[in-house]
Amino acid sequence: MWRVPLSTVEYGDEEIDAIKQVFGRRWLAMGAETEAFEQEFADFVGVKHAVAICNGTAALHLAFLVLDLGPGDQIIQPAMNFVAAANTTVHVGGEPSFADIISLDEPTIDPAQVEQLIGPRTKAVLVMHYGGYPCRMNDIAAICKKHNLFLIEDACHAVGSSYSDSQDGRNCMVGNLGDIACFSFYANKNLAIGEGGMVTTNDDRLAERLRVLRVHGMTTSSWQRKHMPDGNYDVTEHGYNYRLDDLRSAIGRIQLAKLRENNGQRKNLVTAYRRQLKELDGWIVPFRDYPGDSAYHLMAILAPDRASRSQMVSTLNADGVQTSLHYPCVTELKAFESYNDKFQLPLSREFGELVITLPLFPSLTGAELDDVCRIICKMS
Ligand SMILES: Cc1ncc(COP(=O)(O)O)c(C=O)c1O
């Protein structure tokens, strides 16, 4: 339907062969393939544990549960985020405490705001690495340490992002920067398997509970029982069915092997976008002088005002170019409008009103990108 789509699935024969092999082994549910995916993902991120989950939202849910976040607990989080973290906060009986972004140019959670929002019921800070660009983790980790708060990474945009620690020179993968991190492998993500997710942590106790809670609270999975003489199990907690299956894990392993190359291609495309859009008067291309690296999940630009945004979106769409907007400020959404009076979020609101997300995926051609930029430059 779109001449230039926003994103596309990037598969080759490798993924198809991997699926065929899973069928050949006659085990489709969570099994050896998922265990291998978890190990490879843990090695990639540099963490002790990676626990595969059926999607990123379920990953957030289990992360909150294993940290014992529950009724009355405040979780500080960015208002510029996909709604999953805020919904999950409400699901566990917690209270989202919305922080603003640093600036229109750096739309990640503002550490100064985080510190201001801390109160007696605050238990955790959740960060979201917008578009794959890591948040200011040095500052946020220091705040969490000072106030004894859990640090959760919503890393759903950031598979393969790394963060450089300017103070101690450490270079660390996203997913290894807090107590626990959640990833999504939804169809439009950098590592896409349709539906899927992963939780990473270095904490043995948290990992153990994650593994139990994702299989109904059972002490063993059906794959483990297949290799046990008596097939016995107990249920130690009221768990969920949040399993990932071997078919998707097989795709995930191939996608993980291709990730560095694909993210490198995304980086080249973002560089080309930036070069062509840098002269636009009044428009902002966020993360312009970002000092670190990114997974380059999104290519977002900001219009000078709302009218220019809708005009630009209409023109691009009429010419066959798909656009999106990541995201409306969470408190602008109907289900969260009651938080509107409580939190001053001028930058997140403005960002949500002006942002346009442009097509970005590894196989986007130079000609397609030039064409998108030509339409934008002509219109602005
Ligand atoms: C920032 C962010 N958090 C959470 C999620 C939820 O992930 P999923 O769609 O896999 O449940 C997404 C994905 O859409 C996301 O972009």
mmCIF file of C-alpha atoms and ligand atoms in Angstrom:
data_model
loop_
_atom_site.group_PDB
_atom_site.id
_atom_site.type_symbol
_atom_site.label_atom_id
_atom_site.label_comp_id
_atom_site.label_asym_id
_atom_site.label_seq_id
_atom_site.Cartn_x
_atom_site.Cartn_y
_atom_site.Cartn_z
ATOM 1 C CA MET A 1 0.000 0.000 0.000
ATOM 2 C CA TRP A 2 2.875 2.437 0.789
ATOM 3 C CA ARG A 3 5.538 3.246 -1.767
ATOM 4 C CA VAL A 4 7.976 3.765 1.128
ATOM 5 C CA PRO A 5 6.800 1.985 4.294
ATOM 6 C CA LEU A 6 7.796 3.026 7.800
ATOM 7 C CA SER A 7 9.492 -0.310 8.434
ATOM 8 C CA THR A 8 9.532 -3.754 6.940
ATOM 9 C CA VAL A 9 10.453 -7.268 7.991
ATOM 10 C CA GLU A 10 13.990 -8.135 6.934
ATOM 11 C CA TYR A 11 14.185 -11.889 6.425
ATOM 12 C CA GLY A 12 16.247 -14.159 4.259
ATOM 13 C CA ASP A 13 16.669 -17.875 3.655
ATOM 14 C CA GLU A 14 18.506 -18.209 6.987
ATOM 15 C CA GLU A 15 15.350 -17.533 9.006
ATOM 16 C CA ILE A 16 13.295 -19.899 6.842
ATOM 17 C CA ASP A 17 15.913 -22.669 7.222
ATOM 18 C CA ALA A 18 15.994 -22.123 10.988
ATOM 19 C CA ILE A 19 12.207 -22.529 11.197
ATOM 20 C CA LYS A 20 12.366 -25.696 9.078
ATOM 21 C CA GLN A 21 14.916 -27.147 11.497
ATOM 22 C CA VAL A 22 12.614 -26.484 14.451
ATOM 23 C CA PHE A 23 9.783 -28.278 12.640
ATOM 24 C CA GLY A 24 12.194 -31.127 11.899
ATOM 25 C CA ARG A 25 12.911 -31.528 15.604
ATOM 26 C CA ARG A 26 9.170 -31.751 16.336
ATOM 27 C CA TRP A 27 9.300 -29.441 19.325
ATOM 28 C CA LEU A 28 7.561 -26.087 18.807
ATOM 29 C CA ALA A 29 7.130 -24.805 22.374
ATOM 30 C CA MET A 30 9.796 -23.289 24.635
ATOM 31 C CA GLY A 31 12.759 -25.667 24.456
ATOM 32 C CA ALA A 32 16.358 -25.999 23.288
ATOM 33 C CA GLU A 33 16.079 -23.221 20.707
ATOM 34 C CA THR A 34 14.789 -20.759 23.305
ATOM 35 C CA GLU A 35 17.548 -21.764 25.733
ATOM 36 C CA ALA A 36 20.142 -21.130 23.013
ATOM 37 C CA PHE A 37 18.557 -17.750 22.156
ATOM 38 C CA GLU A 38 18.661 -16.761 25.831
ATOM 39 C CA GLN A 39 22.338 -17.707 26.163
ATOM 40 C CA GLU A 40 23.319 -15.880 22.972
ATOM 41 C CA PHE A 41 21.342 -12.803 24.004
ATOM 42 C CA ALA A 42 22.910 -12.809 27.493
ATOM 43 C CA ASP A 43 26.391 -13.049 25.924
ATOM 44 C CA PHE A 44 25.558 -10.242 23.492
ATOM 45 C CA VAL A 45 24.388 -7.890 26.251
ATOM 46 C CA GLY A 46 27.102 -9.056 28.658
ATOM 47 C CA VAL A 47 24.715 -10.066 31.442
ATOM 48 C CA LYS A 48 24.420 -13.215 33.530
ATOM 49 C CA HIS A 49 20.804 -13.951 32.671
ATOM 50 C CA ALA A 50 18.464 -13.427 29.736
ATOM 51 C CA VAL A 51 14.933 -14.798 30.141
ATOM 52 C CA ALA A 52 12.801 -15.073 27.000
ATOM 53 C CA ILE A 53 9.239 -13.789 27.306
ATOM 54 C CA CYS A 54 6.284 -13.700 24.897
ATOM 55 C CA ASN A 55 6.414 -9.894 24.348
ATOM 56 C CA GLY A 56 7.926 -6.681 25.712
ATOM 57 C CA THR A 57 4.870 -5.729 27.766
ATOM 58 C CA ALA A 58 4.833 -9.104 29.532
ATOM 59 C CA ALA A 59 8.574 -8.621 30.094
ATOM 60 C CA LEU A 60 7.831 -5.314 31.863
ATOM 61 C CA HIS A 61 5.078 -6.967 33.896
ATOM 62 C CA LEU A 62 7.339 -9.756 35.132
ATOM 63 C CA ALA A 63 10.174 -7.295 35.818
ATOM 64 C CA PHE A 64 7.851 -5.251 38.048
ATOM 65 C CA LEU A 65 6.611 -8.390 39.822
ATOM 66 C CA VAL A 66 10.046 -9.822 40.594
ATOM 67 C CA LEU A 67 11.095 -6.451 42.022
ATOM 68 C CA ASP A 68 7.973 -6.707 44.233
ATOM 69 C CA LEU A 69 6.543 -3.462 42.874
ATOM 70 C CA GLY A 70 2.920 -3.368 43.918
ATOM 71 C CA PRO A 71 0.054 -1.397 45.374
ATOM 72 C CA GLY A 72 0.899 2.188 46.282
ATOM 73 C CA ASP A 73 4.450 2.037 44.932
ATOM 74 C CA GLN A 74 5.497 4.991 42.823
ATOM 75 C CA ILE A 75 7.478 4.296 39.673
ATOM 76 C CA ILE A 76 9.112 7.350 38.131
ATOM 77 C CA GLN A 77 9.091 7.074 34.343
ATOM 78 C CA PRO A 78 9.187 9.240 31.229
ATOM 79 C CA ALA A 79 5.949 10.721 29.898
ATOM 80 C CA MET A 80 7.491 10.399 26.435
ATOM 81 C CA ASN A 81 7.164 6.644 26.094
ATOM 82 C CA PHE A 82 5.028 3.948 24.572
ATOM 83 C CA VAL A 83 2.096 3.319 26.919
ATOM 84 C CA ALA A 84 3.190 -0.200 27.980
ATOM 85 C CA ALA A 85 5.233 0.874 31.045
ATOM 86 C CA ALA A 86 2.496 3.192 32.334
ATOM 87 C CA ASN A 87 -0.202 0.546 31.802
ATOM 88 C CA THR A 88 1.942 -2.056 33.549
ATOM 89 C CA THR A 89 2.449 0.279 36.502
ATOM 90 C CA VAL A 90 -1.323 0.547 36.861
ATOM 91 C CA HIS A 91 -1.779 -3.233 36.416
ATOM 92 C CA VAL A 92 0.448 -4.004 39.426
ATOM 93 C CA GLY A 93 -1.430 -1.407 41.501
ATOM 94 C CA GLY A 94 1.416 1.103 41.354
ATOM 95 C CA GLU A 95 1.395 4.798 40.573
ATOM 96 C CA PRO A 96 3.205 6.241 37.574
ATOM 97 C CA SER A 97 5.117 9.414 38.384
ATOM 98 C CA PHE A 98 5.749 11.113 35.064
ATOM 99 C CA ALA A 99 8.994 12.978 34.422
ATOM 100 C CA ASP A 100 9.624 15.308 31.498
ATOM 101 C CA ILE A 101 12.295 14.891 28.826
ATOM 102 C CA ILE A 102 15.629 16.734 28.863
ATOM 103 C CA SER A 103 14.881 18.778 25.728
ATOM 104 C CA LEU A 104 13.253 18.534 22.302
ATOM 105 C CA ASP A 105 16.689 17.605 21.021
ATOM 106 C CA GLU A 106 17.255 14.883 23.637
ATOM 107 C CA PRO A 107 13.842 13.353 24.376
ATOM 108 C CA THR A 108 14.915 10.996 27.164
ATOM 109 C CA ILE A 109 14.024 11.229 30.844
ATOM 110 C CA ASP A 110 15.493 14.267 32.620
ATOM 111 C CA PRO A 111 17.600 13.202 35.642
ATOM 112 C CA ALA A 112 16.901 16.514 37.417
ATOM 113 C CA GLN A 113 13.151 15.844 37.186
ATOM 114 C CA VAL A 114 13.639 12.302 38.426
ATOM 115 C CA GLU A 115 15.278 13.599 41.567
ATOM 116 C CA GLN A 116 12.498 16.169 42.130
ATOM 117 C CA LEU A 117 9.781 13.515 41.872
ATOM 118 C CA ILE A 118 11.230 11.188 44.523
ATOM 119 C CA GLY A 119 8.961 10.799 47.529
ATOM 120 C CA PRO A 120 8.498 8.350 50.415
ATOM 121 C CA ARG A 121 6.565 5.860 48.224
ATOM 122 C CA THR A 122 8.976 5.921 45.290
ATOM 123 C CA LYS A 123 10.402 2.443 44.693
ATOM 124 C CA ALA A 124 11.814 2.499 41.180
ATOM 125 C CA VAL A 125 12.914 4.595 38.230
ATOM 126 C CA LEU A 126 12.144 3.322 34.750
ATOM 127 C CA VAL A 127 14.060 4.784 31.825
ATOM 128 C CA MET A 128 13.334 4.357 28.108
ATOM 129 C CA HIS A 129 16.155 4.688 25.578
ATOM 130 C CA TYR A 130 14.145 6.630 22.983
ATOM 131 C CA GLY A 131 14.854 5.547 19.412
ATOM 132 C CA GLY A 132 17.807 3.494 20.685
ATOM 133 C CA TYR A 133 19.708 6.480 22.170
ATOM 134 C CA PRO A 134 20.709 5.620 25.752
ATOM 135 C CA CYS A 135 19.436 7.867 28.548
ATOM 136 C CA ARG A 136 21.854 9.729 30.819
ATOM 137 C CA MET A 137 22.530 6.595 32.791
ATOM 138 C CA ASN A 138 25.434 7.883 34.890
ATOM 139 C CA ASP A 139 23.261 10.516 36.499
ATOM 140 C CA ILE A 140 20.210 8.276 36.846
ATOM 141 C CA ALA A 141 22.154 5.372 38.336
ATOM 142 C CA ALA A 142 23.707 7.750 40.879
ATOM 143 C CA ILE A 143 20.244 9.038 41.880
ATOM 144 C CA CYS A 144 18.907 5.483 42.235
ATOM 145 C CA LYS A 145 21.883 4.496 44.358
ATOM 146 C CA LYS A 146 21.556 7.567 46.600
ATOM 147 C CA HIS A 147 17.845 6.980 47.205
ATOM 148 C CA ASN A 148 17.932 3.175 47.189
ATOM 149 C CA LEU A 149 15.622 2.816 44.172
ATOM 150 C CA PHE A 150 15.450 0.039 41.602
ATOM 151 C CA LEU A 151 16.581 1.020 38.122
ATOM 152 C CA ILE A 152 14.573 -0.556 35.276
ATOM 153 C CA GLU A 153 15.488 -0.175 31.610
ATOM 154 C CA ASP A 154 12.692 -0.192 29.037
ATOM 155 C CA ALA A 155 15.129 -1.166 26.300
ATOM 156 C CA CYS A 156 12.481 -1.995 23.692
ATOM 157 C CA HIS A 157 13.994 0.473 21.180
ATOM 158 C CA ALA A 158 17.559 -0.342 21.999
ATOM 159 C CA VAL A 159 18.654 -3.867 21.061
ATOM 160 C CA GLY A 160 22.363 -3.455 20.379
ATOM 161 C CA SER A 161 22.765 0.066 21.823
ATOM 162 C CA SER A 162 25.775 0.681 24.003
ATOM 163 C CA TYR A 163 26.410 3.386 26.548
ATOM 164 C CA SER A 164 29.751 5.014 27.215
ATOM 165 C CA ASP A 165 30.393 5.996 30.782
ATOM 166 C CA SER A 166 32.253 9.270 30.557
ATOM 167 C CA GLN A 167 33.345 9.057 34.199
ATOM 168 C CA ASP A 168 35.012 5.659 34.302
ATOM 169 C CA GLY A 169 35.449 5.063 30.572
ATOM 170 C CA ARG A 170 33.269 1.947 30.714
ATOM 171 C CA ASN A 171 31.396 0.965 27.567
ATOM 172 C CA CYS A 172 28.369 -1.080 28.478
ATOM 173 C CA MET A 173 25.537 -2.544 26.463
ATOM 174 C CA VAL A 174 22.019 -1.328 27.092
ATOM 175 C CA GLY A 175 20.301 -4.034 29.121
ATOM 176 C CA ASN A 176 23.225 -4.142 31.550
ATOM 177 C CA LEU A 177 22.855 -0.672 33.044
ATOM 178 C CA GLY A 178 20.345 -1.176 35.846
ATOM 179 C CA ASP A 179 18.783 -3.884 38.015
ATOM 180 C CA ILE A 180 16.687 -5.319 35.215
ATOM 181 C CA ALA A 181 15.958 -4.561 31.547
ATOM 182 C CA CYS A 182 13.112 -5.372 29.163
ATOM 183 C CA PHE A 183 13.325 -5.815 25.397
ATOM 184 C CA SER A 184 10.669 -6.205 22.702
ATOM 185 C CA PHE A 185 11.059 -8.197 19.504
ATOM 186 C CA TYR A 186 7.779 -6.973 18.018
ATOM 187 C CA ALA A 187 7.529 -7.061 14.219
ATOM 188 C CA ASN A 188 8.742 -3.467 13.707
ATOM 189 C CA LYS A 189 11.716 -3.608 16.075
ATOM 190 C CA ASN A 190 15.446 -3.802 15.195
ATOM 191 C CA LEU A 191 15.382 -7.485 16.175
ATOM 192 C CA ALA A 192 11.981 -8.645 14.948
ATOM 193 C CA ILE A 193 10.361 -12.036 15.438
ATOM 194 C CA GLY A 194 6.680 -11.058 15.287
ATOM 195 C CA GLU A 195 5.874 -11.095 18.994
ATOM 196 C CA GLY A 196 8.554 -11.655 21.613
ATOM 197 C CA GLY A 197 10.620 -10.163 24.392
ATOM 198 C CA MET A 198 13.507 -10.694 26.800
ATOM 199 C CA VAL A 199 14.357 -9.699 30.358
ATOM 200 C CA THR A 200 18.015 -9.320 31.291
ATOM 201 C CA THR A 201 19.556 -9.119 34.750
ATOM 202 C CA ASN A 202 22.719 -9.993 36.662
ATOM 203 C CA ASP A 203 20.738 -11.000 39.745
ATOM 204 C CA ASP A 204 20.401 -14.797 40.179
ATOM 205 C CA ARG A 205 17.383 -14.496 42.465
ATOM 206 C CA LEU A 206 15.451 -12.246 40.067
ATOM 207 C CA ALA A 207 16.262 -14.551 37.129
ATOM 208 C CA GLU A 208 15.084 -17.596 39.029
ATOM 209 C CA ARG A 209 11.739 -15.947 39.829
ATOM 210 C CA LEU A 210 11.316 -14.714 36.263
ATOM 211 C CA ARG A 211 11.712 -18.270 34.994
ATOM 212 C CA VAL A 212 9.113 -19.579 37.437
ATOM 213 C CA LEU A 213 6.582 -16.777 36.900
ATOM 214 C CA ARG A 214 6.652 -17.086 33.094
ATOM 215 C CA VAL A 215 5.452 -20.728 33.305
ATOM 216 C CA HIS A 216 2.429 -20.410 35.584
ATOM 217 C CA GLY A 217 4.632 -20.428 38.711
ATOM 218 C CA MET A 218 5.668 -24.014 37.932
ATOM 219 C CA THR A 219 9.055 -25.273 39.074
ATOM 220 C CA THR A 220 9.752 -26.910 35.704
ATOM 221 C CA SER A 221 8.795 -26.265 32.079
ATOM 222 C CA SER A 222 7.372 -28.954 29.784
ATOM 223 C CA TRP A 223 10.753 -29.046 27.980
ATOM 224 C CA GLN A 224 12.518 -29.792 31.268
ATOM 225 C CA ARG A 225 9.922 -32.416 32.204
ATOM 226 C CA LYS A 226 10.448 -34.136 28.854
ATOM 227 C CA HIS A 227 13.934 -34.970 30.137
ATOM 228 C CA MET A 228 12.914 -35.939 33.664
ATOM 229 C CA PRO A 229 11.971 -39.488 34.639
ATOM 230 C CA ASP A 230 8.862 -38.673 36.701
ATOM 231 C CA GLY A 231 7.712 -35.382 35.121
ATOM 232 C CA ASN A 232 6.819 -33.999 38.504
ATOM 233 C CA TYR A 233 6.464 -30.317 39.374
ATOM 234 C CA ASP A 234 5.147 -27.944 41.974
ATOM 235 C CA VAL A 235 3.583 -24.483 41.648
ATOM 236 C CA THR A 236 5.279 -22.083 44.018
ATOM 237 C CA GLU A 237 3.714 -18.764 42.892
ATOM 238 C CA HIS A 238 0.650 -17.546 41.025
ATOM 239 C CA GLY A 239 2.350 -17.220 37.667
ATOM 240 C CA TYR A 240 1.449 -16.534 34.043
ATOM 241 C CA ASN A 241 1.847 -18.085 30.643
ATOM 242 C CA TYR A 242 4.425 -15.659 29.256
ATOM 243 C CA ARG A 243 6.534 -18.207 27.369
ATOM 244 C CA LEU A 244 8.316 -17.627 24.089
ATOM 245 C CA ASP A 245 8.245 -20.571 21.647
ATOM 246 C CA ASP A 246 11.065 -22.273 19.756
ATOM 247 C CA LEU A 247 9.874 -21.123 16.323
ATOM 248 C CA ARG A 248 10.221 -17.467 17.267
ATOM 249 C CA SER A 249 13.435 -18.108 19.176
ATOM 250 C CA ALA A 250 14.933 -19.683 16.056
ATOM 251 C CA ILE A 251 14.139 -16.503 14.094
ATOM 252 C CA GLY A 252 15.523 -14.451 16.986
ATOM 253 C CA ARG A 253 18.887 -16.256 16.919
ATOM 254 C CA ILE A 254 19.338 -15.471 13.230
ATOM 255 C CA GLN A 255 18.179 -11.883 13.676
ATOM 256 C CA LEU A 256 20.596 -11.471 16.588
ATOM 257 C CA ALA A 257 23.468 -12.710 14.422
ATOM 258 C CA LYS A 258 22.560 -10.068 11.807
ATOM 259 C CA LEU A 259 21.905 -7.276 14.295
ATOM 260 C CA ARG A 260 25.262 -5.476 14.243
ATOM 261 C CA GLU A 261 25.228 -5.315 10.470
ATOM 262 C CA ASN A 262 21.594 -4.189 10.351
ATOM 263 C CA ASN A 263 22.134 -1.536 13.026
ATOM 264 C CA GLY A 264 25.210 -0.363 11.084
ATOM 265 C CA GLN A 265 23.046 0.038 7.996
ATOM 266 C CA ARG A 266 20.482 1.983 10.050
ATOM 267 C CA LYS A 267 23.295 4.253 11.235
ATOM 268 C CA ASN A 268 24.345 4.998 7.638
ATOM 269 C CA LEU A 269 20.759 5.853 6.745
ATOM 270 C CA VAL A 270 20.345 8.136 9.774
ATOM 271 C CA THR A 271 23.587 9.895 8.835
ATOM 272 C CA ALA A 272 22.239 10.439 5.311
ATOM 273 C CA TYR A 273 18.907 11.738 6.659
ATOM 274 C CA ARG A 274 20.746 14.148 8.972
ATOM 275 C CA ARG A 275 22.942 15.439 6.161
ATOM 276 C CA GLN A 276 19.977 16.163 3.913
ATOM 277 C CA LEU A 277 17.701 17.629 6.586
ATOM 278 C CA LYS A 278 20.212 19.747 8.482
ATOM 279 C CA GLU A 279 19.405 23.036 6.737
ATOM 280 C CA LEU A 280 15.650 22.912 7.416
ATOM 281 C CA ASP A 281 14.574 26.165 8.983
ATOM 282 C CA GLY A 282 12.783 25.753 12.300
ATOM 283 C CA TRP A 283 12.776 21.944 12.160
ATOM 284 C CA ILE A 284 14.635 19.831 14.736
ATOM 285 C CA VAL A 285 16.327 16.510 14.085
ATOM 286 C CA PRO A 286 16.737 15.120 17.640
ATOM 287 C CA PHE A 287 20.013 13.724 18.991
ATOM 288 C CA ARG A 288 21.968 15.907 16.557
ATOM 289 C CA ASP A 289 25.071 16.186 18.746
ATOM 290 C CA TYR A 290 24.490 13.000 20.713
ATOM 291 C CA PRO A 291 27.898 11.938 22.030
ATOM 292 C CA GLY A 292 27.318 8.163 22.152
ATOM 293 C CA ASP A 293 26.089 5.396 19.902
ATOM 294 C CA SER A 294 22.557 4.137 19.243
ATOM 295 C CA ALA A 295 20.682 1.167 17.811
ATOM 296 C CA TYR A 296 19.056 3.710 15.450
ATOM 297 C CA HIS A 297 15.586 2.281 15.861
ATOM 298 C CA LEU A 298 13.708 5.466 14.901
ATOM 299 C CA MET A 299 14.218 8.462 12.638
ATOM 300 C CA ALA A 300 12.197 11.242 14.273
ATOM 301 C CA ILE A 301 11.997 14.890 13.222
ATOM 302 C CA LEU A 302 10.090 17.775 14.825
ATOM 303 C CA ALA A 303 8.067 20.329 12.916
ATOM 304 C CA PRO A 304 8.224 24.022 13.902
ATOM 305 C CA ASP A 305 4.502 23.959 14.816
ATOM 306 C CA ARG A 306 1.429 21.714 14.735
ATOM 307 C CA ALA A 307 0.090 23.043 11.430
ATOM 308 C CA SER A 308 3.409 22.342 9.693
ATOM 309 C CA ARG A 309 3.397 18.843 11.100
ATOM 310 C CA SER A 310 -0.038 17.945 9.793
ATOM 311 C CA GLN A 311 0.730 19.525 6.422
ATOM 312 C CA MET A 312 3.972 17.558 6.153
ATOM 313 C CA VAL A 313 2.350 14.278 7.219
ATOM 314 C CA SER A 314 -0.444 14.750 4.641
ATOM 315 C CA THR A 315 2.022 15.538 1.870
ATOM 316 C CA LEU A 316 4.275 12.576 2.655
ATOM 317 C CA ASN A 317 1.327 10.198 2.963
ATOM 318 C CA ALA A 318 -0.251 11.469 -0.276
ATOM 319 C CA ASP A 319 3.046 10.717 -2.011
ATOM 320 C CA GLY A 320 3.061 7.134 -0.692
ATOM 321 C CA VAL A 321 5.442 7.657 2.245
ATOM 322 C CA GLN A 322 4.254 6.135 5.494
ATOM 323 C CA THR A 323 4.868 8.110 8.687
ATOM 324 C CA SER A 324 4.116 7.585 12.350
ATOM 325 C CA LEU A 325 4.502 9.480 15.601
ATOM 326 C CA HIS A 326 6.513 8.238 18.544
ATOM 327 C CA TYR A 327 4.737 9.222 20.792
ATOM 328 C CA PRO A 328 1.939 11.349 22.118
ATOM 329 C CA CYS A 329 2.790 12.396 25.684
ATOM 330 C CA VAL A 330 1.316 9.597 27.850
ATOM 331 C CA THR A 331 -0.829 12.009 29.903
ATOM 332 C CA GLU A 332 -2.503 13.195 26.675
ATOM 333 C CA LEU A 333 -4.005 9.717 26.238
ATOM 334 C CA LYS A 334 -7.573 9.304 27.495
ATOM 335 C CA ALA A 335 -6.747 6.515 29.941
ATOM 336 C CA PHE A 336 -4.105 8.735 31.595
ATOM 337 C CA GLU A 337 -5.809 12.134 31.402
ATOM 338 C CA SER A 338 -6.338 12.177 35.176
ATOM 339 C CA TYR A 339 -2.553 12.618 35.523
ATOM 340 C CA ASN A 340 -2.625 15.754 33.404
ATOM 341 C CA ASP A 341 -3.103 18.210 36.258
ATOM 342 C CA LYS A 342 -0.617 16.483 38.505
ATOM 343 C CA PHE A 343 2.465 16.654 36.281
ATOM 344 C CA GLN A 344 3.898 19.585 34.378
ATOM 345 C CA LEU A 345 5.299 18.092 31.204
ATOM 346 C CA PRO A 346 5.700 20.980 28.762
ATOM 347 C CA LEU A 347 8.502 19.417 26.727
ATOM 348 C CA SER A 348 6.945 15.961 26.414
ATOM 349 C CA ARG A 349 3.677 17.571 25.329
ATOM 350 C CA GLU A 350 5.395 19.759 22.771
ATOM 351 C CA PHE A 351 7.468 16.852 21.476
ATOM 352 C CA GLY A 352 4.317 14.714 21.107
ATOM 353 C CA GLU A 353 2.607 17.482 19.147
ATOM 354 C CA LEU A 354 5.463 18.080 16.730
ATOM 355 C CA VAL A 355 7.106 14.713 16.118
ATOM 356 C CA ILE A 356 6.987 12.838 12.808
ATOM 357 C CA THR A 357 8.619 9.420 12.474
ATOM 358 C CA LEU A 358 10.112 8.775 9.037
ATOM 359 C CA PRO A 359 10.784 5.441 7.280
ATOM 360 C CA LEU A 360 13.875 3.653 8.625
ATOM 361 C CA PHE A 361 14.846 0.023 8.061
ATOM 362 C CA PRO A 362 18.079 -1.628 6.852
ATOM 363 C CA SER A 363 16.918 -2.241 3.269
ATOM 364 C CA LEU A 364 15.627 1.305 2.732
ATOM 365 C CA THR A 365 17.410 2.369 -0.442
ATOM 366 C CA GLY A 366 19.384 5.570 -0.928
ATOM 367 C CA ALA A 367 16.947 6.552 -3.694
ATOM 368 C CA GLU A 368 13.940 6.084 -1.393
ATOM 369 C CA LEU A 369 15.614 8.104 1.353
ATOM 370 C CA ASP A 370 16.541 10.875 -1.104
ATOM 371 C CA ASP A 371 12.959 10.951 -2.266
ATOM 372 C CA VAL A 372 11.569 11.293 1.288
ATOM 373 C CA CYS A 373 14.060 14.111 1.981
ATOM 374 C CA ARG A 374 13.214 15.829 -1.309
ATOM 375 C CA ILE A 375 9.513 15.961 -0.360
ATOM 376 C CA ILE A 376 10.350 17.283 3.114
ATOM 377 C CA CYS A 377 12.774 19.956 1.877
ATOM 378 C CA LYS A 378 10.334 21.112 -0.799
ATOM 379 C CA MET A 379 7.499 21.425 1.706
ATOM 380 C CA SER A 380 9.317 23.083 4.613
HETATM 381 C C1 LIG B 1 9.287 1.640 24.352
HETATM 382 C C2 LIG B 1 8.433 0.413 24.305
HETATM 383 N N1 LIG B 1 8.112 -0.206 25.468
HETATM 384 C C3 LIG B 1 7.373 -1.329 25.476
HETATM 385 C C4 LIG B 1 6.897 -1.887 24.314
HETATM 386 C C5 LIG B 1 6.033 -3.101 24.385
HETATM 387 O O1 LIG B 1 6.551 -4.178 23.665
HETATM 388 P P1 LIG B 1 5.571 -5.264 22.991
HETATM 389 O O2 LIG B 1 4.860 -4.623 21.878
HETATM 390 O O3 LIG B 1 6.510 -6.345 22.552
HETATM 391 O O4 LIG B 1 4.652 -5.735 24.074
HETATM 392 C C6 LIG B 1 7.215 -1.290 23.089
HETATM 393 C C7 LIG B 1 6.805 -1.890 21.809
HETATM 394 O O5 LIG B 1 5.935 -1.614 21.137
HETATM 395 C C8 LIG B 1 7.982 -0.093 23.092
HETATM 396 O O6 LIG B 1 8.283 0.536 21.940
#
